[in-house]
Amino acid sequence: MSQILEADNLTKVFQTKDGDVRAVDGVSFSLEPGDFVAIHGPSGCGKSTLLLMSGALLSPDDGTVTINETDPYSLSAEARSAFRGENIGFVFQQFHLIPYLSVLDNILVNELAANGSSDDDWPLQAEILLEKFQLGHRKNHVPSRLSVGEQQRVALARALLRTPALILADEPTGNLDPENSQILLDHLGEFAAGGGAVLMVTHDDRAREAASRSIDLS
Ligand code: ADP
Ligand code: MG
């Protein structure tokens, strides 16, 4: 079976002035198409560090990450960044939307920054995602005009724009009310059901129940 993500013996030790902090110690797991996995455990147990290593954003001190059969840490920084863009979408508790850009331009922000070619169809893809997330009527608004639930769906649309294989989410429902949490979880579940994989850090029992499997880091 082809894995989307394979994490083998992932380990991270931060050197601080007060000594070494072993944030993640030998964690292994794998995600196949269709997997929706929750990572849970108390604050400080290494969840975010594990997610960053899994997302080609923080190199492990030991162990390996393989995403779609590539070890992203074997790539140059530039190639790794491009690899992330093609394979991984990120969603965080803070939505990280740009306040002065419209909803539509927020979804397209990475493509705008990369100065996409004129024959690309990213704007059309973005509009399709906006319709799907019930945000079509919001595309010309700035994020502050939207509810927090809507803002997180904009962040999810931005993550999905390039149809990544993998979504990594860190406390994605942390700022949402129960109704908007459920909408977001339904969209993540739908992404996995369509053959993607989701790895989600969460404190939220509802989010954990929405996942098909969970990893306890405590
Ligand atoms: P969680 O997301 O489960 O709350 P984190 O992965 O953020 O936990 O952090 C795990 C441990 O590593 C904590 O003790 C935290 O203080 C420490 N840590 C995280 N990032 C760094 C860093 N850049 N430098 C030093 N220590 C860090
Ligand atoms: Mg964290």
PDB file of C-alpha atoms and ligand atoms in Angstrom:
ATOM      1  CA  MET A   1       0.000   0.000   0.000  1.00  0.00           C
ATOM      2  CA  SER A   2       1.450   3.380  -0.903  1.00  0.00           C
ATOM      3  CA  GLN A   3       1.773   5.687   2.070  1.00  0.00           C
ATOM      4  CA  ILE A   4       1.259   9.415   1.865  1.00  0.00           C
ATOM      5  CA  LEU A   5       3.317  10.048   4.994  1.00  0.00           C
ATOM      6  CA  GLU A   6       5.685   7.755   6.770  1.00  0.00           C
ATOM      7  CA  ALA A   7       7.302   8.956  10.009  1.00  0.00           C
ATOM      8  CA  ASP A   8       9.948   6.670  11.429  1.00  0.00           C
ATOM      9  CA  ASN A   9      11.481   7.193  14.870  1.00  0.00           C
ATOM     10  CA  LEU A  10      11.065  10.980  14.740  1.00  0.00           C
ATOM     11  CA  THR A  11      13.057  12.698  17.441  1.00  0.00           C
ATOM     12  CA  LYS A  12      13.684  16.343  18.270  1.00  0.00           C
ATOM     13  CA  VAL A  13      15.882  17.685  21.043  1.00  0.00           C
ATOM     14  CA  PHE A  14      15.968  21.446  21.584  1.00  0.00           C
ATOM     15  CA  GLN A  15      19.118  22.832  23.163  1.00  0.00           C
ATOM     16  CA  THR A  16      18.227  25.568  25.592  1.00  0.00           C
ATOM     17  CA  LYS A  17      20.286  27.431  28.170  1.00  0.00           C
ATOM     18  CA  ASP A  18      18.576  25.340  30.832  1.00  0.00           C
ATOM     19  CA  GLY A  19      19.604  22.104  29.147  1.00  0.00           C
ATOM     20  CA  ASP A  20      18.249  19.793  26.481  1.00  0.00           C
ATOM     21  CA  VAL A  21      14.504  19.482  25.929  1.00  0.00           C
ATOM     22  CA  ARG A  22      13.583  16.192  24.319  1.00  0.00           C
ATOM     23  CA  ALA A  23      10.382  17.441  22.673  1.00  0.00           C
ATOM     24  CA  VAL A  24       9.656  14.355  20.546  1.00  0.00           C
ATOM     25  CA  ASP A  25      11.255  11.024  21.310  1.00  0.00           C
ATOM     26  CA  GLY A  26      11.155   8.255  18.726  1.00  0.00           C
ATOM     27  CA  VAL A  27       7.636   8.568  17.271  1.00  0.00           C
ATOM     28  CA  SER A  28       6.636   6.421  14.292  1.00  0.00           C
ATOM     29  CA  PHE A  29       3.387   6.306  12.346  1.00  0.00           C
ATOM     30  CA  SER A  30       2.160   6.267   8.789  1.00  0.00           C
ATOM     31  CA  LEU A  31      -0.755   7.769   6.897  1.00  0.00           C
ATOM     32  CA  GLU A  32      -2.421   6.159   3.936  1.00  0.00           C
ATOM     33  CA  PRO A  33      -4.931   7.734   1.574  1.00  0.00           C
ATOM     34  CA  GLY A  34      -8.200   8.120   3.494  1.00  0.00           C
ATOM     35  CA  ASP A  35      -6.593   8.433   6.929  1.00  0.00           C
ATOM     36  CA  PHE A  36      -7.776  11.179   9.278  1.00  0.00           C
ATOM     37  CA  VAL A  37      -5.542  10.983  12.331  1.00  0.00           C
ATOM     38  CA  ALA A  38      -5.692  13.051  15.517  1.00  0.00           C
ATOM     39  CA  ILE A  39      -2.617  13.659  17.690  1.00  0.00           C
ATOM     40  CA  HIS A  40      -3.438  14.426  21.294  1.00  0.00           C
ATOM     41  CA  GLY A  41      -1.723  14.747  24.651  1.00  0.00           C
ATOM     42  CA  PRO A  42      -1.107  17.459  27.251  1.00  0.00           C
ATOM     43  CA  SER A  43       0.317  20.867  26.466  1.00  0.00           C
ATOM     44  CA  GLY A  44       4.067  20.712  25.919  1.00  0.00           C
ATOM     45  CA  CYS A  45       4.177  17.008  25.030  1.00  0.00           C
ATOM     46  CA  GLY A  46       5.551  17.699  21.545  1.00  0.00           C
ATOM     47  CA  LYS A  47       2.470  17.764  19.310  1.00  0.00           C
ATOM     48  CA  SER A  48       3.330  20.904  17.374  1.00  0.00           C
ATOM     49  CA  THR A  49       6.975  19.867  17.059  1.00  0.00           C
ATOM     50  CA  LEU A  50       5.887  16.523  15.618  1.00  0.00           C
ATOM     51  CA  LEU A  51       3.568  18.256  13.170  1.00  0.00           C
ATOM     52  CA  LEU A  52       6.310  20.628  11.992  1.00  0.00           C
ATOM     53  CA  MET A  53       8.734  17.752  11.436  1.00  0.00           C
ATOM     54  CA  SER A  54       6.015  15.851   9.564  1.00  0.00           C
ATOM     55  CA  GLY A  55       5.409  18.904   7.389  1.00  0.00           C
ATOM     56  CA  ALA A  56       8.969  19.406   6.170  1.00  0.00           C
ATOM     57  CA  LEU A  57       9.234  22.579   8.279  1.00  0.00           C
ATOM     58  CA  LEU A  58      11.619  21.358  11.010  1.00  0.00           C
ATOM     59  CA  SER A  59      14.322  18.786  10.453  1.00  0.00           C
ATOM     60  CA  PRO A  60      14.382  15.911  12.937  1.00  0.00           C
ATOM     61  CA  ASP A  61      17.500  15.172  14.990  1.00  0.00           C
ATOM     62  CA  ASP A  62      16.894  11.500  14.416  1.00  0.00           C
ATOM     63  CA  GLY A  63      14.497   9.449  12.307  1.00  0.00           C
ATOM     64  CA  THR A  64      13.058  10.044   8.870  1.00  0.00           C
ATOM     65  CA  VAL A  65      10.005  11.518   7.173  1.00  0.00           C
ATOM     66  CA  THR A  66       8.860  10.235   3.803  1.00  0.00           C
ATOM     67  CA  ILE A  67       6.074  12.043   1.959  1.00  0.00           C
ATOM     68  CA  ASN A  68       4.885  10.576  -1.310  1.00  0.00           C
ATOM     69  CA  GLU A  69       8.088   8.524  -1.435  1.00  0.00           C
ATOM     70  CA  THR A  70      10.366  11.542  -1.006  1.00  0.00           C
ATOM     71  CA  ASP A  71      12.448  12.471   2.041  1.00  0.00           C
ATOM     72  CA  PRO A  72      11.905  16.241   2.063  1.00  0.00           C
ATOM     73  CA  TYR A  73      14.961  16.771   4.281  1.00  0.00           C
ATOM     74  CA  SER A  74      17.173  15.332   1.539  1.00  0.00           C
ATOM     75  CA  LEU A  75      16.157  18.278  -0.676  1.00  0.00           C
ATOM     76  CA  SER A  76      17.702  21.743  -0.806  1.00  0.00           C
ATOM     77  CA  ALA A  77      15.789  24.393   1.140  1.00  0.00           C
ATOM     78  CA  GLU A  78      14.386  25.797  -2.095  1.00  0.00           C
ATOM     79  CA  ALA A  79      13.327  22.413  -3.473  1.00  0.00           C
ATOM     80  CA  ARG A  80      11.849  21.510  -0.088  1.00  0.00           C
ATOM     81  CA  SER A  81       9.751  24.651  -0.100  1.00  0.00           C
ATOM     82  CA  ALA A  82       8.426  23.840  -3.577  1.00  0.00           C
ATOM     83  CA  PHE A  83       7.790  20.254  -2.471  1.00  0.00           C
ATOM     84  CA  ARG A  84       5.752  21.518   0.495  1.00  0.00           C
ATOM     85  CA  GLY A  85       3.697  23.717  -1.782  1.00  0.00           C
ATOM     86  CA  GLU A  86       2.820  20.824  -4.050  1.00  0.00           C
ATOM     87  CA  ASN A  87       2.183  18.155  -1.440  1.00  0.00           C
ATOM     88  CA  ILE A  88       1.081  19.695   1.855  1.00  0.00           C
ATOM     89  CA  GLY A  89      -1.584  22.107   3.028  1.00  0.00           C
ATOM     90  CA  PHE A  90      -1.340  23.682   6.493  1.00  0.00           C
ATOM     91  CA  VAL A  91      -4.137  24.888   8.769  1.00  0.00           C
ATOM     92  CA  PHE A  92      -3.397  26.488  12.144  1.00  0.00           C
ATOM     93  CA  GLN A  93      -5.405  27.647  15.141  1.00  0.00           C
ATOM     94  CA  GLN A  94      -4.618  31.243  14.143  1.00  0.00           C
ATOM     95  CA  PHE A  95      -5.868  31.616  10.612  1.00  0.00           C
ATOM     96  CA  HIS A  96      -2.867  33.621   9.331  1.00  0.00           C
ATOM     97  CA  LEU A  97      -4.970  35.541   6.812  1.00  0.00           C
ATOM     98  CA  ILE A  98      -3.599  38.799   5.434  1.00  0.00           C
ATOM     99  CA  PRO A  99      -5.896  41.576   6.707  1.00  0.00           C
ATOM    100  CA  TYR A 100      -5.654  43.908   3.705  1.00  0.00           C
ATOM    101  CA  LEU A 101      -6.221  41.251   1.028  1.00  0.00           C
ATOM    102  CA  SER A 102      -9.647  40.082  -0.094  1.00  0.00           C
ATOM    103  CA  VAL A 103     -10.811  36.576   0.720  1.00  0.00           C
ATOM    104  CA  LEU A 104     -10.119  35.547  -2.872  1.00  0.00           C
ATOM    105  CA  ASP A 105      -6.587  36.970  -2.833  1.00  0.00           C
ATOM    106  CA  ASN A 106      -5.904  35.342   0.535  1.00  0.00           C
ATOM    107  CA  ILE A 107      -6.639  31.970  -1.015  1.00  0.00           C
ATOM    108  CA  LEU A 108      -4.384  32.825  -3.955  1.00  0.00           C
ATOM    109  CA  VAL A 109      -1.647  34.436  -1.863  1.00  0.00           C
ATOM    110  CA  ASN A 110       1.027  31.807  -2.486  1.00  0.00           C
ATOM    111  CA  GLU A 111       0.358  31.837  -6.214  1.00  0.00           C
ATOM    112  CA  LEU A 112       0.381  35.642  -6.289  1.00  0.00           C
ATOM    113  CA  ALA A 113       3.693  35.645  -4.414  1.00  0.00           C
ATOM    114  CA  ALA A 114       5.127  33.156  -6.907  1.00  0.00           C
ATOM    115  CA  ASN A 115       3.929  35.361  -9.777  1.00  0.00           C
ATOM    116  CA  GLY A 116       1.920  32.576 -11.430  1.00  0.00           C
ATOM    117  CA  SER A 117       1.805  32.357 -15.198  1.00  0.00           C
ATOM    118  CA  SER A 118      -1.124  33.957 -16.991  1.00  0.00           C
ATOM    119  CA  ASP A 119      -2.489  30.640 -18.262  1.00  0.00           C
ATOM    120  CA  ASP A 120      -2.965  29.147 -14.819  1.00  0.00           C
ATOM    121  CA  ASP A 121      -6.426  28.472 -13.499  1.00  0.00           C
ATOM    122  CA  TRP A 122      -5.825  29.129  -9.800  1.00  0.00           C
ATOM    123  CA  PRO A 123      -8.433  31.926  -9.607  1.00  0.00           C
ATOM    124  CA  LEU A 124     -11.055  29.580 -11.014  1.00  0.00           C
ATOM    125  CA  GLN A 125     -10.043  26.841  -8.563  1.00  0.00           C
ATOM    126  CA  ALA A 126     -10.231  29.359  -5.722  1.00  0.00           C
ATOM    127  CA  GLU A 127     -13.765  30.380  -6.728  1.00  0.00           C
ATOM    128  CA  ILE A 128     -14.845  26.739  -6.863  1.00  0.00           C
ATOM    129  CA  LEU A 129     -13.527  26.226  -3.319  1.00  0.00           C
ATOM    130  CA  LEU A 130     -15.282  29.392  -2.132  1.00  0.00           C
ATOM    131  CA  GLU A 131     -18.603  28.139  -3.475  1.00  0.00           C
ATOM    132  CA  LYS A 132     -18.070  24.739  -1.898  1.00  0.00           C
ATOM    133  CA  PHE A 133     -17.367  26.373   1.483  1.00  0.00           C
ATOM    134  CA  GLN A 134     -20.405  28.683   1.227  1.00  0.00           C
ATOM    135  CA  LEU A 135     -18.164  31.718   0.896  1.00  0.00           C
ATOM    136  CA  GLY A 136     -18.862  32.754  -2.687  1.00  0.00           C
ATOM    137  CA  HIS A 137     -20.639  35.913  -1.590  1.00  0.00           C
ATOM    138  CA  ARG A 138     -17.621  36.839   0.568  1.00  0.00           C
ATOM    139  CA  LYS A 139     -14.857  36.724  -2.019  1.00  0.00           C
ATOM    140  CA  ASN A 140     -14.305  40.489  -2.236  1.00  0.00           C
ATOM    141  CA  HIS A 141     -14.500  41.088   1.506  1.00  0.00           C
ATOM    142  CA  VAL A 142     -11.481  41.468   3.778  1.00  0.00           C
ATOM    143  CA  PRO A 143     -11.121  38.766   6.450  1.00  0.00           C
ATOM    144  CA  SER A 144     -12.177  40.998   9.358  1.00  0.00           C
ATOM    145  CA  ARG A 145     -15.695  41.190   7.860  1.00  0.00           C
ATOM    146  CA  LEU A 146     -16.079  37.419   8.238  1.00  0.00           C
ATOM    147  CA  SER A 147     -16.984  35.285  11.241  1.00  0.00           C
ATOM    148  CA  VAL A 148     -14.183  33.197  12.732  1.00  0.00           C
ATOM    149  CA  GLY A 149     -15.727  30.070  11.239  1.00  0.00           C
ATOM    150  CA  GLU A 150     -15.688  31.662   7.809  1.00  0.00           C
ATOM    151  CA  GLN A 151     -12.107  32.833   8.311  1.00  0.00           C
ATOM    152  CA  GLN A 152     -10.968  29.304   9.115  1.00  0.00           C
ATOM    153  CA  ARG A 153     -12.720  28.005   5.998  1.00  0.00           C
ATOM    154  CA  VAL A 154     -10.789  30.587   3.963  1.00  0.00           C
ATOM    155  CA  ALA A 155      -7.581  29.227   5.521  1.00  0.00           C
ATOM    156  CA  LEU A 156      -8.691  25.697   4.636  1.00  0.00           C
ATOM    157  CA  ALA A 157      -9.462  26.752   1.057  1.00  0.00           C
ATOM    158  CA  ARG A 158      -5.966  28.258   0.826  1.00  0.00           C
ATOM    159  CA  ALA A 159      -4.532  24.941   2.069  1.00  0.00           C
ATOM    160  CA  LEU A 160      -6.567  22.934  -0.457  1.00  0.00           C
ATOM    161  CA  LEU A 161      -5.954  25.111  -3.513  1.00  0.00           C
ATOM    162  CA  ARG A 162      -3.221  22.954  -4.997  1.00  0.00           C
ATOM    163  CA  THR A 163      -4.997  19.694  -4.133  1.00  0.00           C
ATOM    164  CA  PRO A 164      -2.275  18.508  -1.752  1.00  0.00           C
ATOM    165  CA  ALA A 165      -2.053  14.854  -0.704  1.00  0.00           C
ATOM    166  CA  LEU A 166      -1.669  15.801   2.942  1.00  0.00           C
ATOM    167  CA  ILE A 167      -3.300  18.326   5.262  1.00  0.00           C
ATOM    168  CA  LEU A 168      -1.533  19.126   8.536  1.00  0.00           C
ATOM    169  CA  ALA A 169      -3.660  20.957  11.051  1.00  0.00           C
ATOM    170  CA  ASP A 170      -2.604  22.321  14.470  1.00  0.00           C
ATOM    171  CA  GLU A 171      -5.622  22.887  16.748  1.00  0.00           C
ATOM    172  CA  PRO A 172      -7.762  23.936  13.759  1.00  0.00           C
ATOM    173  CA  THR A 173     -10.929  24.179  15.875  1.00  0.00           C
ATOM    174  CA  GLY A 174      -9.216  25.984  18.773  1.00  0.00           C
ATOM    175  CA  ASN A 175     -10.894  29.308  18.001  1.00  0.00           C
ATOM    176  CA  LEU A 176     -14.223  27.988  16.699  1.00  0.00           C
ATOM    177  CA  ASP A 177     -17.636  27.477  18.270  1.00  0.00           C
ATOM    178  CA  PRO A 178     -19.120  23.962  18.151  1.00  0.00           C
ATOM    179  CA  GLU A 179     -21.130  24.555  14.984  1.00  0.00           C
ATOM    180  CA  ASN A 180     -18.201  25.955  13.004  1.00  0.00           C
ATOM    181  CA  SER A 181     -15.899  23.284  14.437  1.00  0.00           C
ATOM    182  CA  GLN A 182     -18.211  20.631  13.064  1.00  0.00           C
ATOM    183  CA  ILE A 183     -18.322  22.262   9.632  1.00  0.00           C
ATOM    184  CA  LEU A 184     -14.519  22.396   9.516  1.00  0.00           C
ATOM    185  CA  LEU A 185     -14.181  18.786  10.709  1.00  0.00           C
ATOM    186  CA  ASP A 186     -16.688  17.669   8.080  1.00  0.00           C
ATOM    187  CA  HIS A 187     -14.564  19.324   5.364  1.00  0.00           C
ATOM    188  CA  LEU A 188     -11.410  17.665   6.693  1.00  0.00           C
ATOM    189  CA  GLY A 189     -13.209  14.320   6.775  1.00  0.00           C
ATOM    190  CA  GLU A 190     -14.396  14.836   3.220  1.00  0.00           C
ATOM    191  CA  PHE A 191     -10.848  15.596   2.090  1.00  0.00           C
ATOM    192  CA  ALA A 192      -9.649  12.326   3.624  1.00  0.00           C
ATOM    193  CA  ALA A 193     -12.597  10.386   2.192  1.00  0.00           C
ATOM    194  CA  GLY A 194     -11.548  11.687  -1.228  1.00  0.00           C
ATOM    195  CA  GLY A 195      -8.158   9.977  -0.883  1.00  0.00           C
ATOM    196  CA  GLY A 196      -6.139  12.570   1.012  1.00  0.00           C
ATOM    197  CA  ALA A 197      -4.620  12.200   4.471  1.00  0.00           C
ATOM    198  CA  VAL A 198      -5.135  14.494   7.459  1.00  0.00           C
ATOM    199  CA  LEU A 199      -2.894  14.774  10.505  1.00  0.00           C
ATOM    200  CA  MET A 200      -4.515  16.993  13.119  1.00  0.00           C
ATOM    201  CA  VAL A 201      -3.222  18.093  16.516  1.00  0.00           C
ATOM    202  CA  THR A 202      -6.144  18.693  18.849  1.00  0.00           C
ATOM    203  CA  HIS A 203      -7.266  19.154  22.431  1.00  0.00           C
ATOM    204  CA  ASP A 204     -10.867  19.034  21.378  1.00  0.00           C
ATOM    205  CA  ASP A 205     -12.814  15.806  22.077  1.00  0.00           C
ATOM    206  CA  ARG A 206     -15.200  16.519  19.232  1.00  0.00           C
ATOM    207  CA  ALA A 207     -12.272  16.794  16.833  1.00  0.00           C
ATOM    208  CA  ARG A 208     -10.775  13.591  18.150  1.00  0.00           C
ATOM    209  CA  GLU A 209     -14.056  11.778  17.577  1.00  0.00           C
ATOM    210  CA  ALA A 210     -14.195  13.037  13.995  1.00  0.00           C
ATOM    211  CA  ALA A 211     -10.838  11.410  13.254  1.00  0.00           C
ATOM    212  CA  SER A 212     -10.619   7.786  12.222  1.00  0.00           C
ATOM    213  CA  ARG A 213      -7.614   7.096  14.452  1.00  0.00           C
ATOM    214  CA  SER A 214      -5.643   8.887  17.132  1.00  0.00           C
ATOM    215  CA  ILE A 215      -2.070   8.971  18.374  1.00  0.00           C
ATOM    216  CA  ASP A 216      -1.535   9.657  22.078  1.00  0.00           C
ATOM    217  CA  LEU A 217       1.738  11.520  22.660  1.00  0.00           C
ATOM    218  CA  SER A 218       1.431  11.748  26.461  1.00  0.00           C
TER     219      SER A 218
HETATM  220  P1  ADP B   1       2.682  20.975  22.279  1.00  0.00           P
HETATM  221  O1  ADP B   1       2.346  21.418  20.889  1.00  0.00           O
HETATM  222  O2  ADP B   1       2.297  19.548  22.567  1.00  0.00           O
HETATM  223  O3  ADP B   1       2.111  21.891  23.326  1.00  0.00           O
HETATM  224  P2  ADP B   1       5.406  21.654  21.546  1.00  0.00           P
HETATM  225  O4  ADP B   1       5.736  20.723  20.460  1.00  0.00           O
HETATM  226  O5  ADP B   1       5.088  23.059  21.203  1.00  0.00           O
HETATM  227  O6  ADP B   1       4.274  21.011  22.467  1.00  0.00           O
HETATM  228  O7  ADP B   1       6.643  21.712  22.557  1.00  0.00           O
HETATM  229  C1  ADP B   1       7.224  20.524  23.128  1.00  0.00           C
HETATM  230  C2  ADP B   1       8.344  20.913  24.086  1.00  0.00           C
HETATM  231  O8  ADP B   1       9.424  21.465  23.352  1.00  0.00           O
HETATM  232  C3  ADP B   1       7.957  21.966  25.100  1.00  0.00           C
HETATM  233  O9  ADP B   1       8.640  21.690  26.297  1.00  0.00           O
HETATM  234  C4  ADP B   1       8.442  23.254  24.486  1.00  0.00           C
HETATM  235  O10 ADP B   1       8.735  24.207  25.458  1.00  0.00           O
HETATM  236  C5  ADP B   1       9.708  22.789  23.780  1.00  0.00           C
HETATM  237  N1  ADP B   1      10.007  23.582  22.580  1.00  0.00           N
HETATM  238  C6  ADP B   1       9.231  23.704  21.483  1.00  0.00           C
HETATM  239  N2  ADP B   1       9.828  24.463  20.548  1.00  0.00           N
HETATM  240  C7  ADP B   1      11.017  24.832  21.076  1.00  0.00           C
HETATM  241  C8  ADP B   1      12.104  25.636  20.609  1.00  0.00           C
HETATM  242  N3  ADP B   1      12.091  26.181  19.389  1.00  0.00           N
HETATM  243  N4  ADP B   1      13.161  25.801  21.432  1.00  0.00           N
HETATM  244  C9  ADP B   1      13.199  25.245  22.656  1.00  0.00           C
HETATM  245  N5  ADP B   1      12.212  24.470  23.148  1.00  0.00           N
HETATM  246  C10 ADP B   1      11.138  24.276  22.390  1.00  0.00           C
HETATM  247 MG    MG B   2       1.171  22.966  20.184  1.00  0.00          MG
END
